């Protein structure tokens, strides 16, 4: 069903990678394989597939052909060796990090994270016995100081939430590698259309495909991409999950069977974590995300351009005290954005109302075009007040650590005409007097 497209450019890959019909019915579009399980041709084939000696579908908890097309397409866009699709971005983060860190081990993560990821890392991972140190992602000394002998991953968002802080991917990757661990990045807001983290030394990429990859706010999905850059065989004692015999699949050593190029990392993620925890993507949602990805670079370029125009408008408005957008000169991320995001700084950013937190309800309710929605990356423009919603449990100290305040408004710019969006913001700011 697939063909090698390694020589093709980004726009070609986003519509073609992972699928060539060759099917008896000759469908032009990827079919939705709505099946829970697959029939084996023989006793021997069933045994070979279960023992990982042969590739093949067995049960849709661990894979489905529609999902496989999505996985191959995103791996191609990121230049990775393989990808794994999951039911949500949240489960993609979970599976990626649990593949690396187990009970008694440690993760260093940026403080500037999506609210749900902060909850997972600081609360549920504590229940699991995985210790997490949060650092300011812009403080390289803090990353360096936080690494310990039992550290198993560094984790950050390439464009942080909700302040649009720009991760110095190369610098943080170098520190992770000096500590002997991979850098895992959440590239949800940038998408591979604006940044391929592999070019800057990251090792594993995760996505909430619910956001810009799908692009229409209709389906949840997540992805984990193995860029094939981290050598887990260099220190086998640190990574027994890949370098010791794996009893569930006939004592295969995943690092010998799959290695770096075949993604021992994702083999373990799939055979153990997706199999045991069940965060599986439905074939229908996989199809929806594939449809979205076909227009990814067009939408992302347009939405990122709109966001910059809107940020420039807000920066010149007396009703706004600060705009956090790395495309604006003077923003702390402006220099880093020139290197890491030359094609655009994304479509999600935040600003503070000059009238303070008390003005937030009137401003948000006064908007007509922006929808009040706890989501980003939709074709529609969205607004949210993070301090009372997505980041509501942080408290004043947590908000300060995450780099925003109670007067902060987050916008996600969609595909509407930018002039209509600016008029809506202008009118609602005008209502504040
Ligand atoms: C939304 C989001 C997630 C979680 O993804 P879901 O698809 O909602 O589970 C993780 N990281 C970032 C940056 C997000 O925006």
Short mmCIF file of C-alpha atoms and ligand atoms in Angstrom, two decimals:
data_model
loop_
_atom_site.label_atom_id
_atom_site.label_comp_id
_atom_site.label_asym_id
_atom_site.label_seq_id
_atom_site.Cartn_x
_atom_site.Cartn_y
_atom_site.Cartn_z
CA UNK A 1 0.00 0.00 0.00
CA UNK A 2 2.90 2.35 0.59
CA UNK A 3 5.75 3.60 -1.46
CA UNK A 4 8.99 5.33 -0.71
CA UNK A 5 8.68 9.08 -1.07
CA UNK A 6 11.90 10.06 0.59
CA UNK A 7 12.94 12.30 -2.28
CA UNK A 8 9.69 14.25 -2.41
CA UNK A 9 9.20 17.69 -0.91
CA UNK A 10 6.93 18.64 1.97
CA UNK A 11 3.76 19.56 0.04
CA UNK A 12 3.94 16.35 -1.96
CA UNK A 13 4.44 14.24 1.12
CA UNK A 14 1.46 15.75 2.94
CA UNK A 15 -0.94 14.54 0.23
CA UNK A 16 0.82 11.36 -0.95
CA UNK A 17 3.04 9.65 1.64
CA UNK A 18 1.91 6.33 3.04
CA UNK A 19 -0.72 5.51 0.41
CA UNK A 20 -0.84 4.22 -3.12
CA UNK A 21 -3.99 2.42 -3.96
CA UNK A 22 -3.00 -0.97 -5.41
CA UNK A 23 -6.19 -2.24 -3.76
CA UNK A 24 -8.67 -4.40 -5.71
CA UNK A 25 -11.34 -1.65 -5.68
CA UNK A 26 -8.84 1.07 -6.65
CA UNK A 27 -9.99 3.75 -4.20
CA UNK A 28 -8.32 7.10 -4.88
CA UNK A 29 -8.67 8.20 -1.26
CA UNK A 30 -7.45 6.31 1.83
CA UNK A 31 -10.30 4.01 2.91
CA UNK A 32 -11.63 3.87 6.47
CA UNK A 33 -10.88 0.32 7.59
CA UNK A 34 -13.73 -0.01 10.05
CA UNK A 35 -12.73 -3.33 11.55
CA UNK A 36 -11.70 -4.39 15.03
CA UNK A 37 -9.63 -7.36 13.90
CA UNK A 38 -8.00 -9.11 10.93
CA UNK A 39 -8.17 -12.62 9.62
CA UNK A 40 -4.87 -14.51 9.47
CA UNK A 41 -4.13 -16.51 6.32
CA UNK A 42 -2.85 -19.46 8.31
CA UNK A 43 -1.85 -20.77 11.71
CA UNK A 44 1.78 -19.97 10.87
CA UNK A 45 0.97 -16.39 9.89
CA UNK A 46 -0.89 -15.77 13.15
CA UNK A 47 2.11 -17.00 15.10
CA UNK A 48 4.59 -14.95 13.03
CA UNK A 49 2.63 -11.72 13.43
CA UNK A 50 2.14 -12.19 17.17
CA UNK A 51 5.86 -12.79 17.70
CA UNK A 52 6.76 -9.66 15.64
CA UNK A 53 8.64 -11.84 13.13
CA UNK A 54 6.28 -10.61 10.44
CA UNK A 55 4.63 -7.20 10.07
CA UNK A 56 0.85 -7.36 9.89
CA UNK A 57 -2.44 -6.28 11.34
CA UNK A 58 -3.90 -8.35 14.10
CA UNK A 59 -6.27 -6.29 16.22
CA UNK A 60 -7.11 -2.59 15.93
CA UNK A 61 -6.01 -1.74 19.45
CA UNK A 62 -2.42 -1.92 18.21
CA UNK A 63 -2.94 -0.80 14.61
CA UNK A 64 -5.29 -0.33 11.68
CA UNK A 65 -4.47 0.31 8.00
CA UNK A 66 -6.08 3.78 8.00
CA UNK A 67 -4.00 4.65 11.04
CA UNK A 68 -0.90 3.24 9.34
CA UNK A 69 -1.26 5.70 6.45
CA UNK A 70 -1.48 8.59 8.93
CA UNK A 71 1.58 7.30 10.78
CA UNK A 72 3.67 6.98 7.63
CA UNK A 73 2.58 10.40 6.40
CA UNK A 74 3.54 12.21 9.60
CA UNK A 75 6.83 10.28 9.88
CA UNK A 76 7.58 11.45 6.31
CA UNK A 77 6.74 15.09 7.12
CA UNK A 78 9.04 15.06 10.16
CA UNK A 79 11.81 13.02 8.56
CA UNK A 80 11.32 10.32 11.21
CA UNK A 81 11.85 6.56 10.95
CA UNK A 82 8.34 5.70 12.23
CA UNK A 83 5.30 7.14 13.95
CA UNK A 84 2.57 5.88 16.25
CA UNK A 85 -0.94 7.34 16.23
CA UNK A 86 -2.95 7.44 19.45
CA UNK A 87 -6.44 8.45 20.56
CA UNK A 88 -5.40 11.93 21.71
CA UNK A 89 -2.44 14.23 22.16
CA UNK A 90 -2.59 13.50 25.86
CA UNK A 91 -2.09 9.77 25.27
CA UNK A 92 0.72 10.49 22.80
CA UNK A 93 2.61 12.39 25.52
CA UNK A 94 1.82 9.62 28.03
CA UNK A 95 3.00 6.78 25.78
CA UNK A 96 6.15 8.60 24.62
CA UNK A 97 7.26 9.38 28.18
CA UNK A 98 6.29 6.00 29.71
CA UNK A 99 8.35 4.29 27.01
CA UNK A 100 11.39 6.12 28.39
CA UNK A 101 10.78 6.52 32.13
CA UNK A 102 9.53 3.97 34.63
CA UNK A 103 8.80 3.91 38.35
CA UNK A 104 11.78 5.37 40.25
CA UNK A 105 13.06 7.31 37.25
CA UNK A 106 13.05 11.01 36.44
CA UNK A 107 12.06 13.49 33.73
CA UNK A 108 13.11 17.13 33.28
CA UNK A 109 10.36 19.21 31.67
CA UNK A 110 9.73 22.81 30.75
CA UNK A 111 7.36 24.79 32.96
CA UNK A 112 5.71 26.40 29.91
CA UNK A 113 3.42 23.51 28.99
CA UNK A 114 -0.12 22.77 27.93
CA UNK A 115 -2.30 22.55 31.11
CA UNK A 116 -3.19 18.88 30.59
CA UNK A 117 0.47 17.95 30.20
CA UNK A 118 1.35 19.80 33.42
CA UNK A 119 -1.35 17.80 35.23
CA UNK A 120 -0.04 14.52 33.82
CA UNK A 121 3.57 15.26 34.72
CA UNK A 122 3.08 16.76 38.16
CA UNK A 123 0.15 14.73 39.47
CA UNK A 124 -0.44 11.40 37.72
CA UNK A 125 3.28 10.75 37.13
CA UNK A 126 3.84 11.30 40.88
CA UNK A 127 1.25 8.53 41.47
CA UNK A 128 3.26 6.34 39.09
CA UNK A 129 6.50 7.01 41.00
CA UNK A 130 8.03 9.03 38.17
CA UNK A 131 9.69 12.17 39.42
CA UNK A 132 9.47 15.34 37.31
CA UNK A 133 11.53 18.52 37.68
CA UNK A 134 10.03 21.59 35.99
CA UNK A 135 12.40 24.26 34.70
CA UNK A 136 12.02 27.58 32.91
CA UNK A 137 12.55 26.47 29.32
CA UNK A 138 14.64 29.56 28.55
CA UNK A 139 17.09 28.90 31.42
CA UNK A 140 19.74 26.56 29.99
CA UNK A 141 21.57 26.34 33.33
CA UNK A 142 18.36 25.09 34.94
CA UNK A 143 18.09 22.26 32.37
CA UNK A 144 21.74 21.36 33.01
CA UNK A 145 21.37 21.42 36.80
CA UNK A 146 18.19 19.32 36.79
CA UNK A 147 19.69 16.22 35.12
CA UNK A 148 20.35 13.26 37.43
CA UNK A 149 21.69 9.71 37.00
CA UNK A 150 18.10 8.38 36.88
CA UNK A 151 16.86 10.99 34.36
CA UNK A 152 15.38 9.35 31.25
CA UNK A 153 13.99 12.24 29.17
CA UNK A 154 13.91 15.99 28.62
CA UNK A 155 10.52 17.32 27.54
CA UNK A 156 9.32 20.71 26.20
CA UNK A 157 7.01 22.32 23.66
CA UNK A 158 8.68 23.88 20.61
CA UNK A 159 6.23 26.78 20.96
CA UNK A 160 5.19 26.90 24.62
CA UNK A 161 1.68 27.26 25.99
CA UNK A 162 0.05 29.75 26.32
CA UNK A 163 2.82 32.33 26.04
CA UNK A 164 4.23 31.30 22.62
CA UNK A 165 7.73 31.03 24.10
CA UNK A 166 10.20 29.66 21.55
CA UNK A 167 12.24 26.64 22.64
CA UNK A 168 15.98 26.76 21.90
CA UNK A 169 15.73 23.22 20.58
CA UNK A 170 19.39 22.74 19.66
CA UNK A 171 20.72 24.08 22.94
CA UNK A 172 18.34 21.95 25.04
CA UNK A 173 19.00 18.88 22.86
CA UNK A 174 22.75 19.29 23.42
CA UNK A 175 22.22 19.38 27.19
CA UNK A 176 19.93 16.32 27.06
CA UNK A 177 22.47 14.38 25.02
CA UNK A 178 25.30 15.35 27.39
CA UNK A 179 23.11 13.85 30.15
CA UNK A 180 22.65 10.68 28.06
CA UNK A 181 18.91 11.11 27.43
CA UNK A 182 16.71 11.97 24.43
CA UNK A 183 14.92 15.28 23.95
CA UNK A 184 11.16 14.79 23.45
CA UNK A 185 9.36 17.82 22.02
CA UNK A 186 5.66 18.59 21.67
CA UNK A 187 5.48 20.24 18.23
CA UNK A 188 1.69 20.72 18.24
CA UNK A 189 1.61 24.48 17.75
CA UNK A 190 4.46 24.73 15.22
CA UNK A 191 3.56 21.56 13.25
CA UNK A 192 6.13 20.16 10.81
CA UNK A 193 5.06 22.92 8.40
CA UNK A 194 6.83 25.53 10.57
CA UNK A 195 9.50 23.45 12.27
CA UNK A 196 11.07 20.03 11.77
CA UNK A 197 12.63 19.45 15.22
CA UNK A 198 14.97 16.84 13.73
CA UNK A 199 16.94 19.66 12.09
CA UNK A 200 17.78 20.95 15.57
CA UNK A 201 18.70 17.73 17.37
CA UNK A 202 15.40 16.60 18.94
CA UNK A 203 14.88 12.82 19.12
CA UNK A 204 11.16 12.18 19.64
CA UNK A 205 8.26 14.42 18.56
CA UNK A 206 4.71 14.30 19.90
CA UNK A 207 1.58 15.97 18.57
CA UNK A 208 -1.94 16.67 19.54
CA UNK A 209 -3.27 16.03 16.02
CA UNK A 210 -6.59 17.34 17.34
CA UNK A 211 -5.16 20.80 16.71
CA UNK A 212 -3.48 21.94 13.48
CA UNK A 213 -2.78 18.56 11.88
CA UNK A 214 -6.51 17.80 11.81
CA UNK A 215 -7.15 21.51 11.60
CA UNK A 216 -10.94 21.53 11.79
CA UNK A 217 -11.63 20.91 15.47
CA UNK A 218 -13.60 17.77 14.68
CA UNK A 219 -11.58 14.80 15.98
CA UNK A 220 -9.17 13.93 18.75
CA UNK A 221 -5.90 12.23 17.85
CA UNK A 222 -2.25 12.16 18.84
CA UNK A 223 1.05 11.13 17.29
CA UNK A 224 4.48 10.06 18.49
CA UNK A 225 7.29 10.28 15.93
CA UNK A 226 10.63 8.55 16.40
CA UNK A 227 13.21 10.59 14.53
CA UNK A 228 15.66 7.68 14.75
CA UNK A 229 18.43 9.89 16.12
CA UNK A 230 18.91 8.55 19.66
CA UNK A 231 21.21 5.56 20.20
CA UNK A 232 19.62 3.55 23.03
CA UNK A 233 22.27 0.89 22.47
CA UNK A 234 25.10 3.20 23.56
CA UNK A 235 24.27 2.71 27.26
CA UNK A 236 22.34 -0.58 27.43
CA UNK A 237 22.13 -0.64 31.23
CA UNK A 238 20.15 2.60 31.16
CA UNK A 239 17.59 1.26 28.65
CA UNK A 240 16.75 -2.36 29.61
CA UNK A 241 13.31 -2.04 27.94
CA UNK A 242 15.04 -1.98 24.54
CA UNK A 243 18.25 -3.92 25.20
CA UNK A 244 17.09 -6.86 27.38
CA UNK A 245 15.06 -9.86 26.11
CA UNK A 246 11.35 -8.92 25.98
CA UNK A 247 9.41 -11.92 27.35
CA UNK A 248 6.10 -11.01 25.71
CA UNK A 249 7.44 -11.50 22.22
CA UNK A 250 9.52 -14.63 22.63
CA UNK A 251 12.43 -12.89 24.36
CA UNK A 252 13.22 -10.76 21.34
CA UNK A 253 15.72 -7.98 22.11
CA UNK A 254 13.98 -5.01 20.50
CA UNK A 255 17.21 -3.12 19.92
CA UNK A 256 18.59 -6.09 17.93
CA UNK A 257 15.35 -6.76 16.05
CA UNK A 258 14.46 -3.13 15.22
CA UNK A 259 17.37 -0.90 16.27
CA UNK A 260 17.41 2.79 15.58
CA UNK A 261 16.24 2.65 11.95
CA UNK A 262 13.32 0.29 12.68
CA UNK A 263 12.28 2.13 15.86
CA UNK A 264 12.76 -0.22 18.79
CA UNK A 265 11.34 2.75 20.72
CA UNK A 266 7.93 2.57 19.02
CA UNK A 267 7.93 -1.25 18.95
CA UNK A 268 8.04 -1.17 22.76
CA UNK A 269 5.48 1.67 22.90
CA UNK A 270 3.07 -0.34 20.80
CA UNK A 271 3.58 -3.90 22.02
CA UNK A 272 3.62 -2.93 25.67
CA UNK A 273 1.96 0.42 26.35
CA UNK A 274 -0.67 0.74 23.62
CA UNK A 275 -1.47 -2.96 24.04
CA UNK A 276 -1.82 -2.68 27.83
CA UNK A 277 -3.32 0.79 28.21
CA UNK A 278 -5.47 0.87 25.06
CA UNK A 279 -5.24 4.54 23.94
CA UNK A 280 -6.08 3.54 20.37
CA UNK A 281 -7.11 5.84 17.54
CA UNK A 282 -10.38 5.03 15.76
CA UNK A 283 -10.08 4.44 11.98
CA UNK A 284 -12.60 7.23 11.39
CA UNK A 285 -10.59 9.78 13.36
CA UNK A 286 -7.41 8.65 11.58
CA UNK A 287 -9.20 9.38 8.29
CA UNK A 288 -10.26 12.83 9.49
CA UNK A 289 -6.70 13.74 10.45
CA UNK A 290 -5.41 12.51 7.07
CA UNK A 291 -7.89 14.86 5.35
CA UNK A 292 -6.62 17.75 7.46
CA UNK A 293 -2.95 17.01 6.81
CA UNK A 294 -3.51 17.27 3.05
CA UNK A 295 -3.86 21.07 3.44
CA UNK A 296 -1.51 21.52 6.40
CA UNK A 297 1.09 23.89 4.94
CA UNK A 298 -1.57 26.13 3.34
CA UNK A 299 -3.62 26.48 6.49
CA UNK A 300 -0.66 26.91 8.82
CA UNK A 301 0.94 29.61 6.64
CA UNK A 302 -2.33 31.53 6.41
CA UNK A 303 -3.18 31.19 10.11
CA UNK A 304 0.34 32.10 11.19
CA UNK A 305 0.26 35.20 8.97
CA UNK A 306 -3.11 36.21 10.37
CA UNK A 307 -1.83 35.77 13.93
CA UNK A 308 1.10 38.11 13.28
CA UNK A 309 -1.19 40.76 11.79
CA UNK A 310 -3.57 40.50 14.75
CA UNK A 311 -0.63 40.63 17.20
CA UNK A 312 0.65 43.80 15.51
CA UNK A 313 -2.81 45.35 15.77
CA UNK A 314 -3.09 44.47 19.47
CA UNK A 315 0.45 45.73 20.22
CA UNK A 316 -0.64 49.18 19.01
CA UNK A 317 -3.93 49.24 20.94
CA UNK A 318 -4.17 51.27 24.18
CA UNK A 319 -6.47 48.64 25.71
CA UNK A 320 -3.66 46.06 25.61
CA UNK A 321 -0.68 46.14 28.00
CA UNK A 322 1.47 43.34 26.57
CA UNK A 323 1.38 41.01 23.56
CA UNK A 324 3.40 37.78 23.69
CA UNK A 325 4.12 36.91 20.08
CA UNK A 326 7.64 35.93 18.94
CA UNK A 327 7.11 37.64 15.59
CA UNK A 328 7.09 41.05 17.31
CA UNK A 329 10.45 42.84 17.71
CA UNK A 330 11.12 43.11 21.44
CA UNK A 331 9.43 39.83 22.30
CA UNK A 332 11.77 37.62 24.39
CA UNK A 333 11.45 34.91 21.72
CA UNK A 334 12.03 37.15 18.70
CA UNK A 335 15.69 36.25 18.10
CA UNK A 336 15.09 32.53 18.70
CA UNK A 337 12.14 32.64 16.30
CA UNK A 338 14.39 33.87 13.49
CA UNK A 339 16.42 30.69 13.81
CA UNK A 340 13.77 28.15 14.84
CA UNK A 341 10.61 29.46 13.16
CA UNK A 342 11.66 31.32 10.00
CA UNK A 343 8.45 30.30 8.21
CA UNK A 344 6.19 31.82 10.89
CA UNK A 345 5.68 31.71 14.65
CA UNK A 346 2.33 29.90 14.64
CA UNK A 347 -1.27 30.88 15.19
CA UNK A 348 -1.59 30.75 19.00
CA UNK A 349 -0.48 33.61 21.22
CA UNK A 350 -1.62 35.65 24.21
CA UNK A 351 -1.93 39.24 25.36
CA UNK A 352 -2.91 41.08 28.56
CA UNK A 353 -5.78 43.52 28.93
CA UNK A 354 -4.58 46.92 30.17
CA UNK A 355 -7.70 47.13 32.34
CA UNK A 356 -6.60 43.96 34.17
CA UNK A 357 -8.27 40.69 35.12
CA UNK A 358 -11.57 42.36 36.00
CA UNK A 359 -12.06 43.33 32.35
CA UNK A 360 -11.65 39.76 31.06
CA UNK A 361 -15.32 38.64 31.33
CA UNK A 362 -16.67 41.70 29.45
CA UNK A 363 -13.98 41.47 26.79
CA UNK A 364 -14.48 37.75 26.13
CA UNK A 365 -18.29 37.94 26.18
CA UNK A 366 -18.14 41.02 23.93
CA UNK A 367 -16.49 39.10 21.08
CA UNK A 368 -18.78 37.94 18.31
CA UNK A 369 -16.52 36.20 15.83
CA UNK A 370 -14.03 34.58 18.20
CA UNK A 371 -15.60 31.50 19.76
CA UNK A 372 -15.02 30.85 23.47
CA UNK A 373 -13.55 27.37 23.15
CA UNK A 374 -10.94 25.36 25.07
CA UNK A 375 -9.11 24.33 21.92
CA UNK A 376 -6.53 25.65 19.46
CA UNK A 377 -5.66 25.06 15.82
CA UNK A 378 -9.23 25.07 14.51
CA UNK A 379 -10.29 26.58 11.18
CA UNK A 380 -12.38 28.95 13.34
CA UNK A 381 -10.76 31.61 15.54
CA UNK A 382 -10.95 30.83 19.25
CA UNK A 383 -10.48 32.73 22.50
CA UNK A 384 -9.98 31.58 26.09
CA UNK A 385 -9.05 33.08 29.47
CA UNK A 386 -6.40 30.58 30.65
CA UNK A 387 -6.35 31.60 34.34
CA UNK A 388 -9.99 30.55 34.83
CA UNK A 389 -10.06 27.60 32.41
CA UNK A 390 -7.15 25.64 30.93
CA UNK A 391 -4.65 26.67 33.63
CA UNK A 392 -7.19 27.40 36.42
CA UNK A 393 -5.60 25.20 39.09
CA UNK A 394 -2.14 26.80 38.83
CA UNK A 395 -2.52 29.56 41.45
CA UNK A 396 -0.67 32.87 41.28
CA UNK A 397 2.78 31.33 41.67
CA UNK A 398 2.08 28.73 39.00
CA UNK A 399 0.79 31.41 36.63
CA UNK A 400 3.94 33.48 37.17
CA UNK A 401 6.07 30.38 36.55
CA UNK A 402 4.17 29.68 33.34
CA UNK A 403 4.74 33.32 32.32
CA UNK A 404 1.27 34.84 32.24
CA UNK A 405 -1.30 36.55 34.50
CA UNK A 406 -5.01 36.72 35.30
CA UNK A 407 -5.35 39.48 32.70
CA UNK A 408 -4.06 37.18 29.95
CA UNK A 409 -6.24 36.26 26.98
CA UNK A 410 -5.20 33.46 24.60
CA UNK A 411 -6.16 33.55 20.94
CA UNK A 412 -6.00 30.82 18.31
CA UNK A 413 -6.33 32.31 14.85
CA UNK A 414 -8.35 30.50 12.21
CA UNK A 415 -9.02 30.93 8.53
CA UNK A 416 -11.46 33.86 8.59
CA UNK A 417 -10.56 37.17 6.93
CA UNK A 418 -8.01 38.90 9.23
CA UNK A 419 -9.81 42.26 8.87
CA UNK A 420 -13.00 40.77 10.29
CA UNK A 421 -11.07 39.31 13.23
CA UNK A 422 -9.33 42.63 13.94
CA UNK A 423 -12.66 44.47 13.77
CA UNK A 424 -14.14 42.04 16.30
CA UNK A 425 -11.24 42.53 18.74
CA UNK A 426 -11.29 46.31 18.25
CA UNK A 427 -14.99 46.50 18.97
CA UNK A 428 -14.81 44.38 22.11
CA UNK A 429 -11.77 46.30 23.43
CA UNK A 430 -13.77 49.49 22.76
CA UNK A 431 -16.56 48.23 24.99
CA UNK A 432 -14.13 48.24 27.96
CA UNK A 433 -14.06 52.05 27.80
C1 LIG B 1 -4.20 19.95 23.14
C2 LIG B 1 -2.77 19.72 23.44
C3 LIG B 1 -2.34 18.52 24.01
C4 LIG B 1 -3.30 17.41 24.37
O1 LIG B 1 -3.91 16.91 23.21
P1 LIG B 1 -5.40 16.29 23.15
O2 LIG B 1 -5.52 15.93 21.73
O3 LIG B 1 -6.34 17.35 23.62
O4 LIG B 1 -5.39 15.12 24.08
C5 LIG B 1 -0.99 18.36 24.24
N1 LIG B 1 -0.10 19.34 23.95
C6 LIG B 1 -0.49 20.51 23.41
C7 LIG B 1 0.53 21.55 23.10
C8 LIG B 1 -1.84 20.75 23.14
O5 LIG B 1 -2.21 21.92 22.62
#
